[in-house]
Coordinates of C-alpha atoms and ligand atoms in Angstrom, one line a residue:
X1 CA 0.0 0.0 0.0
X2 CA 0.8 3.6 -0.7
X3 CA 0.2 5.1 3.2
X4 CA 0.5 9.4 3.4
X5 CA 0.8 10.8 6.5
X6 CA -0.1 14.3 7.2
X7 CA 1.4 15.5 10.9
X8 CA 2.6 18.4 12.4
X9 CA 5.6 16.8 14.1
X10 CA 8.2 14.2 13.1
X11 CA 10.8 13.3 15.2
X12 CA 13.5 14.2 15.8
X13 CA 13.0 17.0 12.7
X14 CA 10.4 18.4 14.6
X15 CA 9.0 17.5 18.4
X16 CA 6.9 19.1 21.0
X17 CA 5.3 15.8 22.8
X18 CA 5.0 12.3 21.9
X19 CA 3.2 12.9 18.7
X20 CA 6.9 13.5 16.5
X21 CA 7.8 9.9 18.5
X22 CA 4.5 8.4 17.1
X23 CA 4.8 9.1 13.2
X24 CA 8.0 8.1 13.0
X25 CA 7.8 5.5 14.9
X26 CA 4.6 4.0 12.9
X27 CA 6.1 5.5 9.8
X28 CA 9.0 2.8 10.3
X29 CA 7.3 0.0 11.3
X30 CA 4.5 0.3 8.3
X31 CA 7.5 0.6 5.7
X32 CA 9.2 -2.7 7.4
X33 CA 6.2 -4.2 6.3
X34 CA 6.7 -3.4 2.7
X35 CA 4.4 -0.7 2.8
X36 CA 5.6 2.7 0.9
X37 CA 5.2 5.3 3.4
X38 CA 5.4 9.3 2.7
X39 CA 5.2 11.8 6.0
X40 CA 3.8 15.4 4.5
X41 CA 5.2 17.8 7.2
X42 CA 6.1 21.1 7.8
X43 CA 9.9 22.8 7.2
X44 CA 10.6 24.7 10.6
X45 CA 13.2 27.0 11.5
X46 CA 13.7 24.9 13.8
X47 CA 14.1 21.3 11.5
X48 CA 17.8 20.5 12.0
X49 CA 20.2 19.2 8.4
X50 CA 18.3 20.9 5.5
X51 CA 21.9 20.5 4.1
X52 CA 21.2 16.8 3.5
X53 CA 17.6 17.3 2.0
X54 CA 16.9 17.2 -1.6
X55 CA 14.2 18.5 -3.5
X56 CA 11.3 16.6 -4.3
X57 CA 9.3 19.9 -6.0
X58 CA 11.1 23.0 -6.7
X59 CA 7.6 25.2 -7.2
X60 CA 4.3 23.7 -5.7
X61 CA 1.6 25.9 -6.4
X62 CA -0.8 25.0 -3.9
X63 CA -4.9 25.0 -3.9
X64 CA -5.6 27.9 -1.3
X65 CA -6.6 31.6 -2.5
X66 CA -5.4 34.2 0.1
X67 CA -2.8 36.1 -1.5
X68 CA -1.2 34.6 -4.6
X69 CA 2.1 35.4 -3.5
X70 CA 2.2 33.1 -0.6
X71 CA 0.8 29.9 -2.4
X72 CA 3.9 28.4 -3.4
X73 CA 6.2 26.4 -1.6
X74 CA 9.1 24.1 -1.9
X75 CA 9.1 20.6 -1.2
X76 CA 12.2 19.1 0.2
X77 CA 12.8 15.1 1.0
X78 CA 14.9 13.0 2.8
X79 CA 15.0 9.2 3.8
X80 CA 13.9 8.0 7.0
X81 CA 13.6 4.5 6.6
X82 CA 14.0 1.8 3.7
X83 CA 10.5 3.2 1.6
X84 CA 9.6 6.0 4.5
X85 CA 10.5 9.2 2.9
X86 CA 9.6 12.5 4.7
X87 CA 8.8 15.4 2.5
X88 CA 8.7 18.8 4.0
X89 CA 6.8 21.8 2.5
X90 CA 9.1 24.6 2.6
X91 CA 7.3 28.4 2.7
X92 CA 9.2 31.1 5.2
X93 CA 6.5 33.5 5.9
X94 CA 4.2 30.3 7.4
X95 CA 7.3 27.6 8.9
X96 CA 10.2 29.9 8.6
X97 CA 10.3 30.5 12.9
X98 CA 11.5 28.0 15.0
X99 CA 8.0 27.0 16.4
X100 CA 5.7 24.7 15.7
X101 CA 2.9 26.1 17.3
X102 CA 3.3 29.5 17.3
X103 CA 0.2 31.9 18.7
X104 CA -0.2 33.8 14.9
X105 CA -3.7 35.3 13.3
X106 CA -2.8 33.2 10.7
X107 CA -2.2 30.0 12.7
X108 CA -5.4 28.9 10.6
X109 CA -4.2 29.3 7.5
X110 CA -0.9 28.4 8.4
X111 CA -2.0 24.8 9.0
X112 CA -4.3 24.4 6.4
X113 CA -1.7 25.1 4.2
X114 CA 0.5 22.2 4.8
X115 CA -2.4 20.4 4.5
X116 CA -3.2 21.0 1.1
X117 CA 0.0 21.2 0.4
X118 CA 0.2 17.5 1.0
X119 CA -2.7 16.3 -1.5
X120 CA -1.5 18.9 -4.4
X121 CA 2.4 17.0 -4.1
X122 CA 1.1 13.8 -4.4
X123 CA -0.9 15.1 -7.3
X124 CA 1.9 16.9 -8.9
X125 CA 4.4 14.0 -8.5
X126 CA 1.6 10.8 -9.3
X127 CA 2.4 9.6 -6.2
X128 CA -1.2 8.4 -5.2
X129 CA -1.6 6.7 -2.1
X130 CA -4.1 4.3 -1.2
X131 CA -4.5 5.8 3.0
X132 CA -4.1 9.2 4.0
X133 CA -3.7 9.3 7.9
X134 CA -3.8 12.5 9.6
X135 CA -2.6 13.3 12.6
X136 CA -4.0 15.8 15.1
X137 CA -6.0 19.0 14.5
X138 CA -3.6 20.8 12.1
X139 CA -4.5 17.7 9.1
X140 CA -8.0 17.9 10.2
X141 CA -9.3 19.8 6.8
X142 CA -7.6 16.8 5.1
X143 CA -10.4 14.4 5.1
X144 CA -13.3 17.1 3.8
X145 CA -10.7 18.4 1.1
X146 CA -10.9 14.7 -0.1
X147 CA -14.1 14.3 0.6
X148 CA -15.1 17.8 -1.4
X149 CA -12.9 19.8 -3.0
X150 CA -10.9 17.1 -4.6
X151 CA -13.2 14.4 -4.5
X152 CA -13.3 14.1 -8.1
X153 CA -9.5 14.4 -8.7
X154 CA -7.0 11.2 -8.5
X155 CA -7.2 11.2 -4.6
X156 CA -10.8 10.7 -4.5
X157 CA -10.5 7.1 -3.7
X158 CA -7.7 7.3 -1.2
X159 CA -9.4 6.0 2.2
X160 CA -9.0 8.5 4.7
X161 CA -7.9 7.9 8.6
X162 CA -7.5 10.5 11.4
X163 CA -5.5 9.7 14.3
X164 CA -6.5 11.6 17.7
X165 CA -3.4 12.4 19.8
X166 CA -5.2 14.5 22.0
X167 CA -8.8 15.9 21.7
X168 CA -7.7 18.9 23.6
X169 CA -6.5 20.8 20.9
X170 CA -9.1 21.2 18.3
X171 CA -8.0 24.1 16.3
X172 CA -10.7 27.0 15.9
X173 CA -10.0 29.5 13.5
X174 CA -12.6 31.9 11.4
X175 CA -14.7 31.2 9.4
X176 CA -12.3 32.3 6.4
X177 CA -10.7 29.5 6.2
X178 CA -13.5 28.2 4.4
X179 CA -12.8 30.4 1.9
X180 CA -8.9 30.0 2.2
X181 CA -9.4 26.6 0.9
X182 CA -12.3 26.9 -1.3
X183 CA -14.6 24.3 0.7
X184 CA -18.2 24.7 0.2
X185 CA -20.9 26.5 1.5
X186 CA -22.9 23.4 3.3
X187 CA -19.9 22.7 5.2
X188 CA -20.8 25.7 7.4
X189 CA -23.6 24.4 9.6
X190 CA -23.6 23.1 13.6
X191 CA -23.7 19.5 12.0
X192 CA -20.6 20.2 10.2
X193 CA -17.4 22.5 10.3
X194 CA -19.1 25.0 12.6
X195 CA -18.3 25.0 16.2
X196 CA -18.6 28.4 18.4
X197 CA -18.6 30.6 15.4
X198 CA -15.2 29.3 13.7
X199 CA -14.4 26.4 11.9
X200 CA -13.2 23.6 14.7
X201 CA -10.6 21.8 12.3
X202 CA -10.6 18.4 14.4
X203 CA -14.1 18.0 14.0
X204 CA -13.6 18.3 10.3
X205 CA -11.6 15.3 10.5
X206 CA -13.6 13.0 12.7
X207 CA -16.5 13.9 10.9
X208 CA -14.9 13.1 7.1
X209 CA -12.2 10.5 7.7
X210 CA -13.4 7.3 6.9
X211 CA -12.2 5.7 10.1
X212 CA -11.2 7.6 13.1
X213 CA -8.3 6.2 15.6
X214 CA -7.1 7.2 18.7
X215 CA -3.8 5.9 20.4
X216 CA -5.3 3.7 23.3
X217 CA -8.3 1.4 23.7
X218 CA -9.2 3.2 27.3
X219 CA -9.0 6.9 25.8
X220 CA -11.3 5.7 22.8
X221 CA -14.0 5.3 25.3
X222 CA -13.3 8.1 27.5
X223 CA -13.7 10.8 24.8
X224 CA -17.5 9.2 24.1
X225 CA -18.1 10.7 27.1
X226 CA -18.7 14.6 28.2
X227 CA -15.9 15.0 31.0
X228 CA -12.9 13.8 28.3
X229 CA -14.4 15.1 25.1
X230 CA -13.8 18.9 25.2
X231 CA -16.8 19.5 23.5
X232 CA -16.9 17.0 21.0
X233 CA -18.1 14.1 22.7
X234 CA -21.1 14.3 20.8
X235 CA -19.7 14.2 17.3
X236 CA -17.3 11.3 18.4
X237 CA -20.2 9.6 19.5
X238 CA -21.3 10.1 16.0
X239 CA -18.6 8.1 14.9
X240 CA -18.4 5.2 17.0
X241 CA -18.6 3.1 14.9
X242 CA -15.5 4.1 12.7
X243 CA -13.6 4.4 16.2
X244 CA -10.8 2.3 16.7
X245 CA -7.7 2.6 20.0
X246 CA -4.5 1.3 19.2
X247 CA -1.4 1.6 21.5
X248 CA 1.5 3.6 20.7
X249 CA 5.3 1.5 21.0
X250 CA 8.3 1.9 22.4
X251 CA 10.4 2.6 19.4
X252 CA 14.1 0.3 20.7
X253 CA 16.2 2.2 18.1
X254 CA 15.6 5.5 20.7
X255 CA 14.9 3.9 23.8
X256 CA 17.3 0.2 24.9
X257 CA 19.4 0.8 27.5
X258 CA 21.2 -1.5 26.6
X259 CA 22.3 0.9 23.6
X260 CA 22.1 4.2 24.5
X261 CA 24.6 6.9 23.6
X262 CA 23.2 8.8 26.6
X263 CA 23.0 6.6 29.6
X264 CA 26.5 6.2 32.2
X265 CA 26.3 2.9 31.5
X266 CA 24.4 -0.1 29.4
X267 CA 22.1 -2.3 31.3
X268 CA 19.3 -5.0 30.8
X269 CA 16.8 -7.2 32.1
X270 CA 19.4 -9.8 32.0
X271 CA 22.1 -7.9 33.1
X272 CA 20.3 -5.0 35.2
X273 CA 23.6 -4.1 37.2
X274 CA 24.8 -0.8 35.1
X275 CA 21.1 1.1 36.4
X276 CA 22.7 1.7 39.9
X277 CA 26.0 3.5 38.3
X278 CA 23.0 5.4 35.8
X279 CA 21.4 6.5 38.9
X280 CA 24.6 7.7 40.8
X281 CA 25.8 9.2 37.6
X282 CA 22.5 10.9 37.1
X283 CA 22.5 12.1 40.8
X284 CA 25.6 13.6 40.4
X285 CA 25.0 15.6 37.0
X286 CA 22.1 17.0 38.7
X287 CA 24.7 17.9 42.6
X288 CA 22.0 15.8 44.3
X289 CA 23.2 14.0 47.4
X290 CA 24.6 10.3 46.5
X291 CA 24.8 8.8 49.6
X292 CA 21.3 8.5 50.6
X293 CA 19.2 5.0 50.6
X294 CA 16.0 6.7 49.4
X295 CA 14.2 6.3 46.0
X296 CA 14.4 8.4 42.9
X297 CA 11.5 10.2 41.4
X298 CA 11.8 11.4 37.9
X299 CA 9.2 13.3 35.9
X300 CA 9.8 14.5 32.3
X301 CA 6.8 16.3 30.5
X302 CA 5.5 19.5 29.8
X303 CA 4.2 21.5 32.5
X304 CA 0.5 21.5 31.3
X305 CA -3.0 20.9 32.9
X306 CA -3.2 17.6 31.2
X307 CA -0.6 16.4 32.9
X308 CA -1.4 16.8 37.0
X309 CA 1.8 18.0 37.7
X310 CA 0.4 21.0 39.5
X311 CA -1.2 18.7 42.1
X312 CA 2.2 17.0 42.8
X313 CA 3.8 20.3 43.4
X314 CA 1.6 20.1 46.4
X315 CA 2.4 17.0 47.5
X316 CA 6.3 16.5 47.6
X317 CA 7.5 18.8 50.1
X318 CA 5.9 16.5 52.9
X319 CA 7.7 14.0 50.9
X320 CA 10.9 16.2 50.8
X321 CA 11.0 17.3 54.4
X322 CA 10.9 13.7 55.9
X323 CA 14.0 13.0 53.7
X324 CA 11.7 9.3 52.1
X325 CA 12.7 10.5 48.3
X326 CA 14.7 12.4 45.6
X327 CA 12.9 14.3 43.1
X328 CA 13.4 15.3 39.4
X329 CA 12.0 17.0 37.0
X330 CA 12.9 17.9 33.7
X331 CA 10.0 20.0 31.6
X332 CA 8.5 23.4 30.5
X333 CA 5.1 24.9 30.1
X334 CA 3.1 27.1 32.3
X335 CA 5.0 29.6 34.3
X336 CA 4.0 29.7 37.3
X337 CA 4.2 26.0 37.8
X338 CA 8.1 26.4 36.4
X339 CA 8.3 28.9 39.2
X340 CA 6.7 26.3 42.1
X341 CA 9.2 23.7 41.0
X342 CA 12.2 26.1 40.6
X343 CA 10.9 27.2 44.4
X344 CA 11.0 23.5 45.2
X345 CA 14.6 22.9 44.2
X346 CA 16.1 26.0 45.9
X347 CA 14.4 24.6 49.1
X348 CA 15.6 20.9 49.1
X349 CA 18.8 20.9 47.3
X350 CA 20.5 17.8 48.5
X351 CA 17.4 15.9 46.8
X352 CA 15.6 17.9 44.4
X353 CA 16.7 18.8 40.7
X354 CA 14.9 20.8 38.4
X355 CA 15.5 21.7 34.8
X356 CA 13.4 23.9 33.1
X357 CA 13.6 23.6 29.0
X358 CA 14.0 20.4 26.8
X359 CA 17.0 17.9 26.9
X360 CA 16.8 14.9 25.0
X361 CA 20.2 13.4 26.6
X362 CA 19.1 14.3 30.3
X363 CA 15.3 12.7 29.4
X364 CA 16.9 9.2 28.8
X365 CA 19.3 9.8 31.7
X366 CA 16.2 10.5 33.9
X367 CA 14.5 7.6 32.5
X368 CA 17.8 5.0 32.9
X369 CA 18.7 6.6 36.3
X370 CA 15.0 6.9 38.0
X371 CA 13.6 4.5 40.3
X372 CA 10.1 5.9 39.7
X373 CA 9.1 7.9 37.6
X374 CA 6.1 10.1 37.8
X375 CA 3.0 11.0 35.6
X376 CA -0.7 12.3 37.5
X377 CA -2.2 12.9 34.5
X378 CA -5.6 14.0 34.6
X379 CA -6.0 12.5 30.8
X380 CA -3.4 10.6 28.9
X381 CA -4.4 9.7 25.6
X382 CA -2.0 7.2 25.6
X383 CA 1.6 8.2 26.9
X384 CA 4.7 7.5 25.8
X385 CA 7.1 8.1 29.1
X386 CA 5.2 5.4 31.2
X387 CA 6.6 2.6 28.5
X388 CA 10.2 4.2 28.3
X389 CA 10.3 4.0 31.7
X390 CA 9.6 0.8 31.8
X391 CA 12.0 -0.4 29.2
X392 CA 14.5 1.3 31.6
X393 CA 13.3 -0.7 34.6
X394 CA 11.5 2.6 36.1
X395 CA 8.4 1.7 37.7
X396 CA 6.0 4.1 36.4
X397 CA 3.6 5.5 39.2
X398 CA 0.2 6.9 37.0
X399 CA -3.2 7.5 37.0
X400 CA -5.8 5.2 35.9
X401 CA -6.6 7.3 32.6
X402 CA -5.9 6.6 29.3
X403 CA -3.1 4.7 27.9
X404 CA -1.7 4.7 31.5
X405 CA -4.3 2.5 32.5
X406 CA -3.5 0.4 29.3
X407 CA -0.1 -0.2 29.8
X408 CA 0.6 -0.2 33.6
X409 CA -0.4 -2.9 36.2
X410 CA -0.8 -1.7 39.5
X411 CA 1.4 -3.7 42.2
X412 CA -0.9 -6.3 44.0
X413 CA 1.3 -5.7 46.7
X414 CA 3.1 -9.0 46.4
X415 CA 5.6 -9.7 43.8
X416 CA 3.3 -8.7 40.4
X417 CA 2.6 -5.4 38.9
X418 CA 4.6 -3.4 36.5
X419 CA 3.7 -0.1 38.8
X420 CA 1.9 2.3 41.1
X421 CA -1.7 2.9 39.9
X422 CA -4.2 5.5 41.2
X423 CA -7.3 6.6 40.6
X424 CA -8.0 9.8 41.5
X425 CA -6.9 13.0 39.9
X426 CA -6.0 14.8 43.2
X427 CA -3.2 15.5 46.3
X428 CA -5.0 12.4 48.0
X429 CA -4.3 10.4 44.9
X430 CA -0.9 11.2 44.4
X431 CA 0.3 11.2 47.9
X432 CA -1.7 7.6 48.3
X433 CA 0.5 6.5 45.4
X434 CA 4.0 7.7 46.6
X435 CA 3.5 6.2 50.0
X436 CA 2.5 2.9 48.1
X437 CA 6.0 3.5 45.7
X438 CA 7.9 3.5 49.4
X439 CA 6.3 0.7 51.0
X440 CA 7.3 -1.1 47.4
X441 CA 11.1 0.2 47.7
X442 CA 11.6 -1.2 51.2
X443 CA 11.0 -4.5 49.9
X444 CA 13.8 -5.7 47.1
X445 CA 12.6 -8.6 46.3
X446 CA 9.3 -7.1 45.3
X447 CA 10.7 -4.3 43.8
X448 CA 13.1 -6.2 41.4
X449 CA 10.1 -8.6 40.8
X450 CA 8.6 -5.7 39.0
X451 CA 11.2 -4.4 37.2
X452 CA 12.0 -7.3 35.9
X453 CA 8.2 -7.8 34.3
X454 CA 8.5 -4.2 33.4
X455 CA 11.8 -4.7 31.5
X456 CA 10.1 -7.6 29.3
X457 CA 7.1 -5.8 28.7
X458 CA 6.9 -5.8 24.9
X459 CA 5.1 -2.4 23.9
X460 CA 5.4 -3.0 19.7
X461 CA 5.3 -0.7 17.2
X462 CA 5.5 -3.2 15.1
X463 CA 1.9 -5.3 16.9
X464 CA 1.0 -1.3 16.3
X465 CA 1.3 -0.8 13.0
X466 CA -0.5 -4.8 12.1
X467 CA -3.7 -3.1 13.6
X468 CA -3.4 0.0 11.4
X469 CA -3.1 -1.8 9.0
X470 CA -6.1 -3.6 9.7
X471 CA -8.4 -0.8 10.5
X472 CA -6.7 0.8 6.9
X473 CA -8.6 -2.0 5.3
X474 CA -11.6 -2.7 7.1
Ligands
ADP1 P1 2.8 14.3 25.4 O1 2.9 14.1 24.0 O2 1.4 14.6 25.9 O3 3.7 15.4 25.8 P2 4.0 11.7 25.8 O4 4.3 10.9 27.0 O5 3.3 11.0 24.7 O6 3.3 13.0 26.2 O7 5.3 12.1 25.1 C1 6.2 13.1 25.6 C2 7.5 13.0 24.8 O8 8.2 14.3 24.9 C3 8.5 12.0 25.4 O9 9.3 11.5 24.4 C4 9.3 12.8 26.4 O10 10.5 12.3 26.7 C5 9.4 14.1 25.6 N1 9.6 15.3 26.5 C6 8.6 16.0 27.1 N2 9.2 17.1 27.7 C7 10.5 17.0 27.5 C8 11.6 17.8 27.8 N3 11.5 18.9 28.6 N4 12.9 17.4 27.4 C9 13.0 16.3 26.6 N5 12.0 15.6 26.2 C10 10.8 15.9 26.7
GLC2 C1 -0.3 13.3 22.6 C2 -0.8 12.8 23.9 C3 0.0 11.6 24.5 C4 0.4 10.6 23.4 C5 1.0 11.4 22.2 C6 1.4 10.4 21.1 O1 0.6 14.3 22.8 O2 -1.0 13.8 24.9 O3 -0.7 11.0 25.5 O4 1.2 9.6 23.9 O5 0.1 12.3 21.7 O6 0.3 9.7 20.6

């Protein structure tokens, strides 16, 4: 099969969360299977060895009508895998800036550029493929453009698939865009595009894609529901029956320690010895006290709502103050909470670390180094730290939400479990959970029970990418 993807992000070219991880991740695994594989994505400031690119389409005018001087672009390629070739659209006044999603009046157009941008390089090049997955809000107009505007052109009977990485972000913009991209007038109506007087470009997608995925079997039926859906609860409800939740992987090229560049030391579930001298170096690199017996806490993530970290801020200086743990954090987001963690740091600084910004090396350090590692997430859609973690033998402690709940058992307090599991989204939760991770780290034998079920955990891309497959052709 011919597979496009559409996304925003594409690791490690271009990375705010998990979602870069995803794509290229599936992206590899659906070309080992034979399958030719193209990922349509933006050219950032930011996107690292243009040097090595090549060009793929000099000119692309592309289908939009705001002003005809800003409806070309370039489109530059490069390998990523054996038949997995990214192609990024290349236009300075939309991706020229180093962010991905940067707050712009245009932000609107901006994505539904790329978009388009997408369907008219397949066009120009015959490269015709049989799925087109999008991923997230940005490649939300996708879907109708097939379904509409070019419905009638060689695309028209490409299958189309939308992949939910978070139904948070849904993308409202005015109703121009409309316009911008020459979609017709029925599509503005409640039942439609219309949501709160814009055009809500994830609902777009779920409505129009022929099948609509989201990255755990748990988070598929949580956003039926009002308290997970944001809003659009209803029109997933809609869908239902096109809704399928398949797991994310752990992709082992990134995350093995026993190969990685980053880590003090290589280690294994067979060989586990070299995660005490990752801890002690990690300890160290962070001028936190190395001679205590106490367990290390690691959280990396953005500093968001989503992600409950606000309520653990409350909940670790009890912890800190009896001296029963080590604490960090690596992450950035919302100020103020960068502020309450800075606060934390200056006032425990034999045991608590914290970085703010983003550090790929120091992430897998955290993650090989950790005894625990942290994530209160109030949603998860499905998560991608919980599994590194427990690749590196880091017993993830997490709410039951989402992926979490899909990929971490709770210790029975005996000698099975892969982690700490809670289940509510509060102090009481999280301080419940933290005791239960020190009860668990007095007892060895438990606690390298665990790991060791943790380490063997097989989290596939590859079992990921079958059941794409699958829901591509059902
Ligand atoms: P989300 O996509 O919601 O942020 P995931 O768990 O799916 O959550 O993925 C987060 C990804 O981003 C992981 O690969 C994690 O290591 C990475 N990450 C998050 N914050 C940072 C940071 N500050 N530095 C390095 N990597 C980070
Ligand atoms: C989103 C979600 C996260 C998920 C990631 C990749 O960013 O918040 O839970 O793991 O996408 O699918």
């Amino acid at each position: 099969m011919r597979i496009l993807f559409v996304t925003p992000e594409l690791a490690p070219w271009s990375k705010a969360g998990g979602l870069g991880d995803a794509t290229v991740a599936l992206g590899k695994a659906l070309a080992a299977k034979g399958h030719e594989v193209r990922a349509v994505t933006p050219l950032y400031g930011s996107v690292p060895g243009r040097e090595k690119m090549g060009t793929l389409i000099e000119s692309l005018k592309v289908g939009v009508h705001g002003d005809p001087r800003k409806a070309g672009c370039r489109v530059r390629t490069l390998t990523v895998s054996p038949k997995f070739e990214a192609w990024f659209v290349e236009h300075e006044d939309f991706y020229g800036a180093r962010e991905i999603y940067p707050p712009r009046d245009d932000a609107g157009e901006r994505a539904a550029f790329y978009g388009r941008a997408a369907l008219d390089a397949c066009l120009t090049t015959s490269w015709i493929p049989d799925i087109v997955h999008c991923h997230d809000w940005t490649a939300g107009l996708v879907p109708v453009l097939l379904n509409t505007t070019l419905k009638h052109t060689a695309l028209g009977a490409a299958k189309s698939v939308i992949s939910i990485h978070n139904l948070q972000h849904q993308g409202l913009y005015p109703k121009r865009i409309m316009a911008y991209l020459g979609l017709p007038e029925f599509l503005w109506s409640p039942q439609e595009l219309e949501c709160l007087g814009g055009v809500n470009f994830l609902k777009g997608g779920i409505l129009h894609a022929g099948k609509v995925i989201t990255v755990s079997p748990t988070y598929a039926q949580e956003i039926l529901t009002p308290a997970f859906g944001y809003g659009l609860d209803d029109v997933v409800r809609r869908r239902a029956g096109a809704l399928r939740g398949i797991l994310n992987g752990v992709d082992r090229d990134e995350w093995n320690p026993a190969d990685d560049k980053h880590i003090a030391k290589a280690f294994s579930a067979q060989q586990p010895a070299g995660k005490a001298e990752c801890k002690t170096a990690l300890l160290r690199e962070l001028g936190l006290a190395t001679d205590r017996s106490v367990p290390l806490v690691g959280v990396v993530s953005r500093l968001w709502e989503q992600k409950g970290l606000d309520l653990a801020v409350g909940v670790l200086p009890k912890f800190l103050r009896e001296g029963k743990l080590q604490f960090v954090l690596l992450g950035s987001g919302d100020t103020w909470l960068e502020n309450e963690f800075k606060r934390l740091a200056t006032d425990f600084p034999q045991l608590c670390a914290v970085r703010i910004g983003y550090d790929n090396g120091l992430s897998h350090r955290i993650e090989a180094g950790a005894d625990f590692f942290l994530m209160p997430s109030r949603f998860e859609p499905c998560g991608l730290n919980q599994m590194y973690s427990m690749a590196y033998g880091t017993l993830p402690i997490v709410r039951a939400t989402g992926g979490l709940a899909d990929t971490v058992t709770g210790w029975d307090g005996k000698k099975k479990g892969t982690g700490i599991v809670f289940e509510h989204a509060d102090q009481g939760g999280i301080e419940w959970a933290l005791r239960r991770a020190l009860e668990l780290y007095q007892q060895p034998a438990a606690y390298q029970a665990l790991q060791q079920t943790a380490m063997s955990a097989e989290f596939s891309w590859a079992k990921s990418a079958e059941a794409h497959l699958e829901c591509y052709l059902a």
